[in-house]
mmCIF file of C-alpha atoms and ligand atoms in Angstrom:
data_model
loop_
_atom_site.group_PDB
_atom_site.id
_atom_site.type_symbol
_atom_site.label_atom_id
_atom_site.label_comp_id
_atom_site.label_asym_id
_atom_site.label_seq_id
_atom_site.Cartn_x
_atom_site.Cartn_y
_atom_site.Cartn_z
ATOM 1 C CA MET X 22 0.000 0.000 0.000
ATOM 2 C CA PHE X 23 1.047 3.592 -0.560
ATOM 3 C CA ALA X 24 0.480 6.647 1.591
ATOM 4 C CA PRO X 25 1.574 9.827 -0.210
ATOM 5 C CA SER X 26 2.746 12.460 2.243
ATOM 6 C CA MET X 27 0.901 15.747 2.009
ATOM 7 C CA LEU X 28 4.045 17.558 3.164
ATOM 8 C CA SER X 29 5.348 17.588 -0.425
ATOM 9 C CA ALA X 30 2.045 18.605 -2.036
ATOM 10 C CA ASP X 31 1.478 22.097 -3.450
ATOM 11 C CA PHE X 32 -0.116 23.957 -0.524
ATOM 12 C CA SER X 33 -1.442 26.624 -2.870
ATOM 13 C CA ALA X 34 -3.611 23.949 -4.503
ATOM 14 C CA LEU X 35 -3.939 21.344 -1.802
ATOM 15 C CA GLY X 36 -7.478 20.198 -2.613
ATOM 16 C CA ARG X 37 -6.490 19.584 -6.228
ATOM 17 C CA ASP X 38 -3.341 17.639 -5.269
ATOM 18 C CA LEU X 39 -5.200 15.435 -2.800
ATOM 19 C CA GLN X 40 -7.853 14.614 -5.365
ATOM 20 C CA THR X 41 -5.124 13.773 -7.875
ATOM 21 C CA ILE X 42 -3.501 11.210 -5.587
ATOM 22 C CA GLU X 43 -6.864 9.776 -4.591
ATOM 23 C CA LYS X 44 -7.735 9.261 -8.259
ATOM 24 C CA ALA X 45 -4.304 7.750 -8.817
ATOM 25 C CA GLY X 46 -5.185 5.051 -6.277
ATOM 26 C CA ALA X 47 -3.342 6.231 -3.156
ATOM 27 C CA ASP X 48 -4.407 4.008 -0.253
ATOM 28 C CA TRP X 49 -3.981 6.509 2.595
ATOM 29 C CA LEU X 50 -3.125 10.180 2.864
ATOM 30 C CA HIS X 51 -0.120 10.598 5.169
ATOM 31 C CA VAL X 52 -0.460 13.778 7.227
ATOM 32 C CA ASP X 53 2.635 15.085 9.055
ATOM 33 C CA ILE X 54 1.941 17.169 12.136
ATOM 34 C CA MET X 55 4.965 19.037 13.545
ATOM 35 C CA ASP X 56 4.968 21.408 16.514
ATOM 36 C CA GLY X 57 8.406 23.047 16.307
ATOM 37 C CA HIS X 58 9.383 21.365 19.615
ATOM 38 C CA PHE X 59 9.518 17.631 19.056
ATOM 39 C CA VAL X 60 10.995 18.372 15.621
ATOM 40 C CA PRO X 61 12.531 21.607 14.333
ATOM 41 C CA ASN X 62 9.717 22.349 11.896
ATOM 42 C CA ILE X 63 6.043 23.390 11.990
ATOM 43 C CA THR X 64 3.161 22.284 9.785
ATOM 44 C CA PHE X 65 -0.491 22.870 10.696
ATOM 45 C CA GLY X 66 -3.198 21.894 13.163
ATOM 46 C CA PRO X 67 -6.554 20.115 13.395
ATOM 47 C CA ASP X 68 -8.649 23.019 12.079
ATOM 48 C CA GLN X 69 -6.760 23.030 8.789
ATOM 49 C CA LEU X 70 -7.018 19.247 8.505
ATOM 50 C CA LYS X 71 -10.767 19.402 9.040
ATOM 51 C CA ASN X 72 -11.015 21.690 6.014
ATOM 52 C CA LEU X 73 -9.499 18.979 3.857
ATOM 53 C CA ARG X 74 -11.789 16.196 5.067
ATOM 54 C CA GLY X 75 -14.437 17.216 2.532
ATOM 55 C CA CYS X 76 -11.992 17.044 -0.423
ATOM 56 C CA VAL X 77 -11.195 13.323 -0.459
ATOM 57 C CA GLU X 78 -12.449 10.075 1.040
ATOM 58 C CA ILE X 79 -9.211 8.130 1.514
ATOM 59 C CA PRO X 80 -8.199 7.501 5.136
ATOM 60 C CA PHE X 81 -6.210 10.223 6.886
ATOM 61 C CA ASP X 82 -3.081 8.700 8.393
ATOM 62 C CA VAL X 83 -1.978 11.287 10.943
ATOM 63 C CA HIS X 84 1.675 11.139 12.057
ATOM 64 C CA LEU X 85 2.113 13.251 15.181
ATOM 65 C CA MET X 86 5.602 14.680 15.658
ATOM 66 C CA ILE X 87 4.635 16.689 18.710
ATOM 67 C CA ASP X 88 5.635 16.840 22.392
ATOM 68 C CA ASP X 89 2.100 16.591 23.711
ATOM 69 C CA PRO X 90 0.059 13.974 21.818
ATOM 70 C CA LYS X 91 -2.431 13.610 24.692
ATOM 71 C CA THR X 92 -3.857 17.105 24.254
ATOM 72 C CA TYR X 93 -4.139 16.905 20.473
ATOM 73 C CA ILE X 94 -5.278 13.310 19.827
ATOM 74 C CA PRO X 95 -8.979 14.082 20.479
ATOM 75 C CA ARG X 96 -8.738 17.199 18.315
ATOM 76 C CA PHE X 97 -7.237 15.343 15.360
ATOM 77 C CA ILE X 98 -9.858 12.619 15.688
ATOM 78 C CA GLY X 99 -12.506 15.366 15.659
ATOM 79 C CA ALA X 100 -10.875 16.699 12.486
ATOM 80 C CA GLY X 101 -11.312 13.361 10.693
ATOM 81 C CA ALA X 102 -8.135 11.373 11.427
ATOM 82 C CA ASP X 103 -8.644 7.643 10.755
ATOM 83 C CA PHE X 104 -5.243 6.403 11.931
ATOM 84 C CA ILE X 105 -3.095 8.176 14.510
ATOM 85 C CA THR X 106 0.534 7.395 15.208
ATOM 86 C CA PHE X 107 2.744 9.148 17.753
ATOM 87 C CA HIS X 108 6.382 8.717 18.724
ATOM 88 C CA VAL X 109 7.473 6.151 21.290
ATOM 89 C CA GLU X 110 10.180 8.728 22.218
ATOM 90 C CA THR X 111 7.699 11.325 23.535
ATOM 91 C CA ALA X 112 7.513 11.819 27.290
ATOM 92 C CA CYS X 113 3.762 11.148 27.307
ATOM 93 C CA ASP X 114 1.973 8.258 29.012
ATOM 94 C CA ILE X 115 1.899 5.913 26.004
ATOM 95 C CA GLY X 116 -0.867 3.646 27.342
ATOM 96 C CA GLU X 117 -3.090 6.640 28.054
ATOM 97 C CA CYS X 118 -2.569 8.054 24.542
ATOM 98 C CA LEU X 119 -3.329 4.683 22.923
ATOM 99 C CA ASP X 120 -6.526 4.529 25.018
ATOM 100 C CA LEU X 121 -7.521 7.989 23.791
ATOM 101 C CA ILE X 122 -7.078 6.983 20.151
ATOM 102 C CA GLU X 123 -9.142 3.817 20.618
ATOM 103 C CA GLU X 124 -11.866 5.584 22.593
ATOM 104 C CA GLY X 125 -12.133 8.124 19.758
ATOM 105 C CA GLY X 126 -12.670 5.322 17.238
ATOM 106 C CA ALA X 127 -9.368 5.750 15.367
ATOM 107 C CA VAL X 128 -6.687 3.130 14.709
ATOM 108 C CA PRO X 129 -3.675 3.451 17.059
ATOM 109 C CA GLY X 130 -0.015 3.188 16.154
ATOM 110 C CA LEU X 131 3.464 4.043 17.379
ATOM 111 C CA VAL X 132 6.359 5.630 15.504
ATOM 112 C CA ILE X 133 9.997 4.778 16.056
ATOM 113 C CA SER X 134 12.808 7.209 15.142
ATOM 114 C CA PRO X 135 16.093 6.067 13.551
ATOM 115 C CA ASP X 136 18.157 6.096 16.775
ATOM 116 C CA THR X 137 15.613 4.224 18.912
ATOM 117 C CA ASP X 138 16.013 0.498 19.477
ATOM 118 C CA PRO X 139 13.041 -1.651 18.402
ATOM 119 C CA SER X 140 12.864 -3.053 21.967
ATOM 120 C CA ALA X 141 11.104 0.230 22.929
ATOM 121 C CA LEU X 142 8.069 -1.074 21.057
ATOM 122 C CA ALA X 143 7.915 -4.434 22.842
ATOM 123 C CA PRO X 144 5.567 -3.443 25.712
ATOM 124 C CA TRP X 145 2.999 -2.084 23.230
ATOM 125 C CA LEU X 146 2.789 -4.782 20.593
ATOM 126 C CA ASP X 147 -0.562 -6.055 21.831
ATOM 127 C CA ARG X 148 -2.012 -2.543 21.748
ATOM 128 C CA VAL X 149 -1.030 -1.113 18.352
ATOM 129 C CA ARG X 150 -2.247 -1.813 14.820
ATOM 130 C CA ILE X 151 0.432 0.197 13.006
ATOM 131 C CA ILE X 152 4.165 0.579 13.571
ATOM 132 C CA LEU X 153 5.629 3.479 11.640
ATOM 133 C CA VAL X 154 9.364 3.087 11.122
ATOM 134 C CA MET X 155 11.122 6.389 10.426
ATOM 135 C CA SER X 156 13.814 5.793 7.830
ATOM 136 C CA VAL X 157 15.020 9.423 8.063
ATOM 137 C CA TYR X 158 15.232 11.796 11.038
ATOM 138 C CA PRO X 159 11.730 13.247 11.446
ATOM 139 C CA GLY X 160 11.102 16.882 10.554
ATOM 140 C CA PHE X 161 11.685 17.318 6.831
ATOM 141 C CA GLY X 162 10.752 15.783 3.510
ATOM 142 C CA GLY X 163 13.288 15.030 0.798
ATOM 143 C CA GLN X 164 15.982 13.316 2.914
ATOM 144 C CA SER X 165 17.886 10.151 1.933
ATOM 145 C CA TYR X 166 16.834 6.722 3.164
ATOM 146 C CA ILE X 167 18.984 5.501 6.083
ATOM 147 C CA PRO X 168 20.204 2.055 4.913
ATOM 148 C CA ALA X 169 20.181 0.544 8.446
ATOM 149 C CA SER X 170 16.382 0.922 8.407
ATOM 150 C CA SER X 171 16.017 -2.269 6.353
ATOM 151 C CA ASP X 172 17.457 -4.447 9.137
ATOM 152 C CA LYS X 173 15.301 -2.630 11.631
ATOM 153 C CA ILE X 174 12.177 -3.379 9.582
ATOM 154 C CA ARG X 175 13.145 -7.072 9.453
ATOM 155 C CA LYS X 176 13.686 -7.105 13.211
ATOM 156 C CA ILE X 177 10.317 -5.468 13.888
ATOM 157 C CA ARG X 178 8.613 -7.901 11.496
ATOM 158 C CA GLU X 179 10.043 -10.747 13.613
ATOM 159 C CA MET X 180 8.923 -9.130 16.872
ATOM 160 C CA ILE X 181 5.368 -8.715 15.529
ATOM 161 C CA GLY X 182 4.992 -12.440 14.801
ATOM 162 C CA ASP X 183 1.330 -13.313 14.139
ATOM 163 C CA ARG X 184 -0.101 -10.044 15.435
ATOM 164 C CA ASP X 185 -2.347 -7.987 13.184
ATOM 165 C CA ILE X 186 0.028 -5.013 12.852
ATOM 166 C CA LEU X 187 0.961 -3.129 9.691
ATOM 167 C CA ILE X 188 4.529 -1.909 9.245
ATOM 168 C CA GLU X 189 4.618 1.518 7.635
ATOM 169 C CA VAL X 190 7.905 3.078 6.514
ATOM 170 C CA ASP X 191 8.432 6.825 6.230
ATOM 171 C CA GLY X 192 11.334 8.745 4.720
ATOM 172 C CA GLY X 193 13.394 8.488 1.558
ATOM 173 C CA VAL X 194 11.010 6.109 -0.231
ATOM 174 C CA ASN X 195 11.676 6.487 -3.967
ATOM 175 C CA PHE X 196 12.222 4.503 -7.167
ATOM 176 C CA LYS X 197 15.646 3.339 -5.938
ATOM 177 C CA THR X 198 14.694 2.304 -2.403
ATOM 178 C CA ALA X 199 11.050 1.140 -2.573
ATOM 179 C CA ARG X 200 11.752 -2.465 -3.588
ATOM 180 C CA GLU X 201 14.309 -3.014 -0.832
ATOM 181 C CA ILE X 202 11.955 -1.530 1.774
ATOM 182 C CA ARG X 203 9.070 -3.694 0.602
ATOM 183 C CA ASP X 204 11.294 -6.803 0.627
ATOM 184 C CA ALA X 205 12.414 -6.010 4.172
ATOM 185 C CA GLY X 206 8.774 -6.385 5.258
ATOM 186 C CA ALA X 207 6.988 -3.036 4.905
ATOM 187 C CA ASP X 208 3.229 -3.121 4.274
ATOM 188 C CA VAL X 209 2.711 0.600 3.701
ATOM 189 C CA LEU X 210 5.186 2.969 2.048
ATOM 190 C CA VAL X 211 4.926 6.689 2.767
ATOM 191 C CA SER X 212 6.256 8.882 -0.006
ATOM 192 C CA GLY X 213 6.346 12.655 -0.262
ATOM 193 C CA SER X 214 8.973 14.085 -2.605
ATOM 194 C CA CYS X 215 8.973 11.061 -4.934
ATOM 195 C CA VAL X 216 5.187 11.033 -5.491
ATOM 196 C CA PHE X 217 4.742 14.804 -5.755
ATOM 197 C CA GLY X 218 7.984 15.484 -7.671
ATOM 198 C CA GLY X 219 6.415 15.339 -11.116
ATOM 199 C CA ASP X 220 3.178 13.620 -12.135
ATOM 200 C CA PRO X 221 1.744 11.913 -9.004
ATOM 201 C CA ASP X 222 -0.279 9.509 -11.129
ATOM 202 C CA GLU X 223 2.775 8.260 -13.053
ATOM 203 C CA ASN X 224 4.981 8.219 -9.976
ATOM 204 C CA LEU X 225 2.558 6.153 -7.929
ATOM 205 C CA LYS X 226 2.131 3.738 -10.818
ATOM 206 C CA LYS X 227 5.896 3.358 -11.101
ATOM 207 C CA LEU X 228 6.296 2.791 -7.341
ATOM 208 C CA ARG X 229 3.565 0.165 -7.477
ATOM 209 C CA GLU X 230 5.210 -1.636 -10.398
ATOM 210 C CA LEU X 231 8.598 -1.594 -8.699
ATOM 211 C CA THR X 232 7.220 -3.190 -5.546
ATOM 212 C CA ALA X 233 4.757 -5.666 -7.105
HETATM 213 C C1 LIG Z 17 9.334 13.536 7.710
HETATM 214 C C2 LIG Z 17 7.938 13.094 7.438
HETATM 215 C C3 LIG Z 17 7.712 12.361 6.168
HETATM 216 C C4 LIG Z 17 8.082 13.093 4.906
HETATM 217 C C5 LIG Z 17 8.606 12.074 3.931
HETATM 218 O O1 LIG Z 17 9.434 13.929 9.036
HETATM 219 O O2 LIG Z 17 7.455 12.266 8.493
HETATM 220 O O3 LIG Z 17 6.381 11.877 6.096
HETATM 221 O O4 LIG Z 17 7.019 13.772 4.321
HETATM 222 O O5 LIG Z 17 9.113 12.758 2.837
HETATM 223 P P1 LIG Z 17 9.998 12.044 1.714
HETATM 224 O O6 LIG Z 17 9.143 10.965 1.100
HETATM 225 O O7 LIG Z 17 10.277 13.160 0.781
HETATM 226 O O8 LIG Z 17 11.217 11.487 2.385
HETATM 227 ZN ZN1 LIG Z 18 5.492 11.210 8.321
#
């Protein structure tokens, strides 16, 4: 599955770009939320996301890169988030945040940054439905895939065993890296600069062919 990242879309014509990727068969829309604290960049908040809910019907896959997920989880669910992932590195009460996502009727997941050992996920494997593996340092689109991520994906795949958990990979997914990432065990590939750098329809088709 593919989840184009809105971060690389044209914000002056966002509705148009989202409809283009929906038509092109994107499975999810990946939505990066940054607060300028957890990562050194800022995007937008729940009110802006809510505006976009009427444009497309594909699921909104909200990736929270924020210090305080607890406060904002209910607001993003209210704005139409279908899946919510937050970082295992945040100082929040992880169990409480997963409860909040479930109580709001969204699908819960955890994100792991490049320098964090997969063992940090172990206590939560029976609670999450998505594990988002960051294959770049979070904060910016257009970075290069960190090669060590492939082993990490394989390790997490092993840890998951029979559980019903999707592995999503985010960062540096492009025509050169997609096949390797898929082969390592990813179920969902996030892609920003590759999909939106040119014709999203053609680029998604090419990514799909390369990973078939
Ligand atoms: C980075 C974001 C990514 C980003 C990926 O912090 O989480 O979702 O948009 O961009 P590319 O595909 O360009 O690496
Ligand atoms: Zn992301």
